[in-house]
PDB file of C-alpha atoms in Angstrom:
ATOM      1  CA  UNK A   3      23.587   8.732   5.165  1.00 79.00           C
ATOM      2  CA  UNK A   4      20.889   7.709   2.675  1.00 85.00           C
ATOM      3  CA  UNK A   5      23.130   5.031   1.138  1.00 89.00           C
ATOM      4  CA  UNK A   6      24.043   3.702   4.580  1.00 88.00           C
ATOM      5  CA  UNK A   7      20.402   3.379   5.652  1.00 88.00           C
ATOM      6  CA  UNK A   8      19.525   1.632   2.394  1.00 91.00           C
ATOM      7  CA  UNK A   9      22.474  -0.791   2.631  1.00 91.00           C
ATOM      8  CA  UNK A  10      21.798  -1.677   6.270  1.00 89.00           C
ATOM      9  CA  UNK A  11      18.077  -2.177   5.595  1.00 90.00           C
ATOM     10  CA  UNK A  12      18.816  -4.484   2.657  1.00 91.00           C
ATOM     11  CA  UNK A  13      21.269  -6.468   4.743  1.00 90.00           C
ATOM     12  CA  UNK A  14      18.794  -7.045   7.598  1.00 89.00           C
ATOM     13  CA  UNK A  15      15.544  -7.374   5.615  1.00 87.00           C
ATOM     14  CA  UNK A  16      15.738 -10.993   4.544  1.00 85.00           C
ATOM     15  CA  UNK A  17      16.661 -12.301   7.981  1.00 84.00           C
ATOM     16  CA  UNK A  18      13.825 -10.261   9.503  1.00 83.00           C
ATOM     17  CA  UNK A  19      11.282 -11.484   6.958  1.00 82.00           C
ATOM     18  CA  UNK A  20      10.475  -7.901   6.027  1.00 85.00           C
ATOM     19  CA  UNK A  21      10.793  -5.650   3.017  1.00 89.00           C
ATOM     20  CA  UNK A  22      13.950  -3.570   2.892  1.00 90.00           C
ATOM     21  CA  UNK A  23      11.914  -0.492   2.000  1.00 91.00           C
ATOM     22  CA  UNK A  24       9.769  -0.954   5.116  1.00 90.00           C
ATOM     23  CA  UNK A  25      12.825  -1.142   7.354  1.00 88.00           C
ATOM     24  CA  UNK A  26      14.347   1.856   5.623  1.00 91.00           C
ATOM     25  CA  UNK A  27      11.178   3.887   6.089  1.00 92.00           C
ATOM     26  CA  UNK A  28      10.952   2.957   9.775  1.00 90.00           C
ATOM     27  CA  UNK A  29      14.553   4.090  10.312  1.00 89.00           C
ATOM     28  CA  UNK A  30      13.872   7.427   8.612  1.00 89.00           C
ATOM     29  CA  UNK A  31      10.844   7.930  10.839  1.00 90.00           C
ATOM     30  CA  UNK A  32      13.001   7.193  13.890  1.00 87.00           C
ATOM     31  CA  UNK A  33      15.571   9.720  12.680  1.00 85.00           C
ATOM     32  CA  UNK A  34      12.916  12.386  12.139  1.00 84.00           C
ATOM     33  CA  UNK A  35      11.500  11.745  15.600  1.00 83.00           C
ATOM     34  CA  UNK A  36      14.983  12.002  17.069  1.00 79.00           C
ATOM     35  CA  UNK A  37      15.733  15.270  15.270  1.00 73.00           C
ATOM     36  CA  UNK A  38      12.755  16.937  16.930  1.00 68.00           C
ATOM     37  CA  UNK A  39      13.875  15.675  20.330  1.00 68.00           C
ATOM     38  CA  UNK A  40      17.603  15.342  21.001  1.00 73.00           C
ATOM     39  CA  UNK A  41      19.040  16.291  17.599  1.00 71.00           C
ATOM     40  CA  UNK A  42      21.314  14.319  15.287  1.00 74.00           C
ATOM     41  CA  UNK A  43      23.212  11.312  16.690  1.00 75.00           C
ATOM     42  CA  UNK A  44      26.925  11.759  17.435  1.00 81.00           C
ATOM     43  CA  UNK A  45      27.955   8.679  15.407  1.00 86.00           C
ATOM     44  CA  UNK A  46      25.408   8.429  12.541  1.00 84.00           C
ATOM     45  CA  UNK A  47      26.737   5.127  11.164  1.00 88.00           C
ATOM     46  CA  UNK A  48      26.499   3.408  14.533  1.00 91.00           C
ATOM     47  CA  UNK A  49      23.043   4.878  15.173  1.00 88.00           C
ATOM     48  CA  UNK A  50      21.798   3.683  11.741  1.00 89.00           C
ATOM     49  CA  UNK A  51      23.057   0.140  12.353  1.00 91.00           C
ATOM     50  CA  UNK A  52      21.409   0.036  15.787  1.00 92.00           C
ATOM     51  CA  UNK A  53      18.143   1.504  14.467  1.00 91.00           C
ATOM     52  CA  UNK A  54      17.939  -0.930  11.540  1.00 91.00           C
ATOM     53  CA  UNK A  55      18.605  -3.893  13.816  1.00 92.00           C
ATOM     54  CA  UNK A  56      15.971  -2.689  16.284  1.00 92.00           C
ATOM     55  CA  UNK A  57      13.410  -2.327  13.480  1.00 91.00           C
ATOM     56  CA  UNK A  58      14.367  -5.780  12.164  1.00 91.00           C
ATOM     57  CA  UNK A  59      13.759  -7.286  15.628  1.00 91.00           C
ATOM     58  CA  UNK A  60      10.369  -5.572  15.736  1.00 90.00           C
ATOM     59  CA  UNK A  61       9.531  -6.946  12.287  1.00 88.00           C
ATOM     60  CA  UNK A  62      10.532 -10.485  13.339  1.00 88.00           C
ATOM     61  CA  UNK A  63       8.317 -10.264  16.444  1.00 88.00           C
ATOM     62  CA  UNK A  64       5.439  -8.958  14.367  1.00 85.00           C
ATOM     63  CA  UNK A  65       5.874 -11.765  11.832  1.00 81.00           C
ATOM     64  CA  UNK A  66       5.725 -14.366  14.614  1.00 82.00           C
ATOM     65  CA  UNK A  67       2.512 -12.907  16.041  1.00 82.00           C
ATOM     66  CA  UNK A  68       0.648 -12.284  12.799  1.00 78.00           C
ATOM     67  CA  UNK A  69      -0.972 -15.041  10.791  1.00 73.00           C
ATOM     68  CA  UNK A  70      -1.990 -14.796   7.166  1.00 70.00           C
ATOM     69  CA  UNK A  71      -5.586 -15.609   6.287  1.00 66.00           C
ATOM     70  CA  UNK A  72      -5.798 -18.967   4.545  1.00 68.00           C
ATOM     71  CA  UNK A  73      -8.676 -20.238   2.472  1.00 66.00           C
ATOM     72  CA  UNK A  74      -9.382 -23.091   4.893  1.00 66.00           C
ATOM     73  CA  UNK A  75     -10.251 -20.805   7.780  1.00 61.00           C
ATOM     74  CA  UNK A  76     -13.688 -19.340   8.097  1.00 63.00           C
ATOM     75  CA  UNK A  77     -13.825 -15.541   8.007  1.00 60.00           C
ATOM     76  CA  UNK A  78     -14.893 -13.686  11.133  1.00 67.00           C
ATOM     77  CA  UNK A  79     -18.605 -13.527  11.911  1.00 69.00           C
ATOM     78  CA  UNK A  80     -19.994 -10.153  10.834  1.00 68.00           C
ATOM     79  CA  UNK A  81     -23.672 -10.933  11.419  1.00 72.00           C
ATOM     80  CA  UNK A  82     -23.953  -8.653  14.448  1.00 75.00           C
ATOM     81  CA  UNK A  83     -22.140  -5.745  12.769  1.00 81.00           C
ATOM     82  CA  UNK A  84     -24.388  -2.639  12.856  1.00 86.00           C
ATOM     83  CA  UNK A  85     -23.219  -1.517   9.429  1.00 86.00           C
ATOM     84  CA  UNK A  86     -24.033  -4.893   7.874  1.00 84.00           C
ATOM     85  CA  UNK A  87     -27.461  -4.897   9.553  1.00 86.00           C
ATOM     86  CA  UNK A  88     -28.238  -1.424   8.176  1.00 88.00           C
ATOM     87  CA  UNK A  89     -27.050  -2.286   4.662  1.00 86.00           C
ATOM     88  CA  UNK A  90     -29.020  -5.540   4.696  1.00 85.00           C
ATOM     89  CA  UNK A  91     -32.189  -3.757   5.792  1.00 88.00           C
ATOM     90  CA  UNK A  92     -31.714  -1.164   3.063  1.00 89.00           C
ATOM     91  CA  UNK A  93     -31.218  -3.880   0.424  1.00 86.00           C
ATOM     92  CA  UNK A  94     -34.320  -5.771   1.587  1.00 86.00           C
ATOM     93  CA  UNK A  95     -36.360  -2.553   1.501  1.00 89.00           C
ATOM     94  CA  UNK A  96     -35.206  -1.816  -2.077  1.00 87.00           C
ATOM     95  CA  UNK A  97     -35.993  -5.386  -3.135  1.00 87.00           C
ATOM     96  CA  UNK A  98     -39.499  -5.301  -1.637  1.00 88.00           C
ATOM     97  CA  UNK A  99     -40.164  -1.943  -3.320  1.00 90.00           C
ATOM     98  CA  UNK A 100     -39.037  -3.312  -6.691  1.00 90.00           C
ATOM     99  CA  UNK A 101     -41.123  -6.485  -6.240  1.00 91.00           C
ATOM    100  CA  UNK A 102     -44.173  -4.311  -5.609  1.00 91.00           C
ATOM    101  CA  UNK A 103     -43.708  -2.596  -8.983  1.00 92.00           C
ATOM    102  CA  UNK A 104     -43.689  -5.850 -10.986  1.00 92.00           C
ATOM    103  CA  UNK A 105     -46.570  -6.486 -13.413  1.00 91.00           C
ATOM    104  CA  UNK A 106     -49.400  -8.999 -13.105  1.00 90.00           C
ATOM    105  CA  UNK A 107     -49.281 -11.749 -10.496  1.00 91.00           C
ATOM    106  CA  UNK A 108     -45.528 -11.418  -9.963  1.00 92.00           C
ATOM    107  CA  UNK A 109     -45.704  -9.256  -6.814  1.00 93.00           C
ATOM    108  CA  UNK A 110     -47.943 -11.755  -5.009  1.00 92.00           C
ATOM    109  CA  UNK A 111     -45.819 -14.722  -6.099  1.00 92.00           C
ATOM    110  CA  UNK A 112     -42.469 -13.213  -5.086  1.00 91.00           C
ATOM    111  CA  UNK A 113     -43.871 -11.850  -1.809  1.00 90.00           C
ATOM    112  CA  UNK A 114     -45.058 -15.375  -1.001  1.00 90.00           C
ATOM    113  CA  UNK A 115     -41.598 -16.747  -1.834  1.00 87.00           C
ATOM    114  CA  UNK A 116     -39.910 -14.068   0.296  1.00 85.00           C
ATOM    115  CA  UNK A 117     -42.118 -14.840   3.298  1.00 86.00           C
ATOM    116  CA  UNK A 118     -40.135 -15.283   6.514  1.00 86.00           C
ATOM    117  CA  UNK A 119     -41.673 -18.684   7.323  1.00 88.00           C
ATOM    118  CA  UNK A 120     -40.166 -20.127   4.051  1.00 86.00           C
ATOM    119  CA  UNK A 121     -43.255 -21.779   2.534  1.00 89.00           C
ATOM    120  CA  UNK A 122     -43.090 -24.769   0.178  1.00 90.00           C
ATOM    121  CA  UNK A 123     -44.235 -24.663  -3.463  1.00 89.00           C
ATOM    122  CA  UNK A 124     -47.385 -26.541  -2.457  1.00 91.00           C
ATOM    123  CA  UNK A 125     -48.235 -23.905   0.197  1.00 91.00           C
ATOM    124  CA  UNK A 126     -47.551 -21.046  -2.221  1.00 91.00           C
ATOM    125  CA  UNK A 127     -49.667 -22.641  -4.957  1.00 92.00           C
ATOM    126  CA  UNK A 128     -52.547 -23.116  -2.501  1.00 91.00           C
ATOM    127  CA  UNK A 129     -52.240 -19.519  -1.284  1.00 90.00           C
ATOM    128  CA  UNK A 130     -52.250 -18.085  -4.820  1.00 91.00           C
ATOM    129  CA  UNK A 131     -54.862 -20.502  -6.205  1.00 91.00           C
ATOM    130  CA  UNK A 132     -52.721 -21.846  -9.039  1.00 90.00           C
ATOM    131  CA  UNK A 133     -51.182 -25.180  -9.977  1.00 90.00           C
ATOM    132  CA  UNK A 134     -47.888 -26.161  -8.392  1.00 90.00           C
ATOM    133  CA  UNK A 135     -46.398 -26.986 -11.832  1.00 90.00           C
ATOM    134  CA  UNK A 136     -46.881 -23.427 -13.101  1.00 90.00           C
ATOM    135  CA  UNK A 137     -45.016 -21.826 -10.175  1.00 90.00           C
ATOM    136  CA  UNK A 138     -41.524 -22.569 -11.544  1.00 90.00           C
ATOM    137  CA  UNK A 139     -41.995 -21.035 -15.008  1.00 92.00           C
ATOM    138  CA  UNK A 140     -43.880 -18.063 -13.575  1.00 93.00           C
ATOM    139  CA  UNK A 141     -41.189 -17.538 -10.925  1.00 92.00           C
ATOM    140  CA  UNK A 142     -38.559 -17.609 -13.661  1.00 93.00           C
ATOM    141  CA  UNK A 143     -40.402 -14.972 -15.731  1.00 93.00           C
ATOM    142  CA  UNK A 144     -40.939 -12.779 -12.675  1.00 93.00           C
ATOM    143  CA  UNK A 145     -37.291 -12.971 -11.618  1.00 92.00           C
ATOM    144  CA  UNK A 146     -36.195 -12.107 -15.168  1.00 92.00           C
ATOM    145  CA  UNK A 147     -38.466  -9.078 -15.108  1.00 91.00           C
ATOM    146  CA  UNK A 148     -37.117  -8.105 -11.682  1.00 90.00           C
ATOM    147  CA  UNK A 149     -33.517  -8.448 -12.913  1.00 89.00           C
ATOM    148  CA  UNK A 150     -34.207  -6.201 -15.906  1.00 88.00           C
ATOM    149  CA  UNK A 151     -35.941  -3.665 -13.685  1.00 85.00           C
ATOM    150  CA  UNK A 152     -33.103  -3.560 -11.146  1.00 83.00           C
ATOM    151  CA  UNK A 153     -30.429  -3.454 -13.880  1.00 80.00           C
ATOM    152  CA  UNK A 154     -32.128  -0.397 -15.385  1.00 75.00           C
ATOM    153  CA  UNK A 155     -32.017   1.353 -11.995  1.00 70.00           C
ATOM    154  CA  UNK A 156     -28.300   0.758 -11.498  1.00 63.00           C
ATOM    155  CA  UNK A 157     -26.230   3.570 -12.944  1.00 56.00           C
ATOM    156  CA  UNK A 158     -24.037   2.433 -15.824  1.00 56.00           C
ATOM    157  CA  UNK A 159     -20.317   3.038 -15.240  1.00 58.00           C
ATOM    158  CA  UNK A 160     -18.710   5.889 -17.129  1.00 61.00           C
ATOM    159  CA  UNK A 161     -16.796   5.105 -20.270  1.00 61.00           C
ATOM    160  CA  UNK A 162     -13.050   5.078 -19.868  1.00 61.00           C
ATOM    161  CA  UNK A 163     -10.665   6.360 -22.453  1.00 60.00           C
ATOM    162  CA  UNK A 164     -11.708   8.142 -25.588  1.00 59.00           C
ATOM    163  CA  UNK A 165     -15.289   8.094 -26.773  1.00 56.00           C
ATOM    164  CA  UNK A 166     -15.904   7.458 -30.428  1.00 52.00           C
TER     165      UNK A 166
END
């Protein structure tokens, strides 16, 4: 019976636009469900043919309804997802904590840049009492320090294979 199921599944798979192994598996599941209910079919060959064709029809219907994601489409909007909101809040909290541990004037500068009202360089320079031209280099140094600090906190992945 195994050879018959495999042969029938291979014969119907291409026309159904499905994998032969998927059809074969679906037929075996049908057979197992049937065995618990009404027992083995009287004519196994006929039952296998009918079951494979029924699964192939189901696969064709499914293929017509489903659409593959293409690069041109925009992904679904996850902004209101509770999990994403919680993860985002946790990431912002970790970032603010790390910014607070930076040396010198970096915490004040990065806090000003992270302000919700999105201030301009001129506004930030006025707030911190420094020249607008020195904000860029100082921001760069502070972000480098922040990167090094956060990289040190991330656990390094374990070595794979043999250690030498």
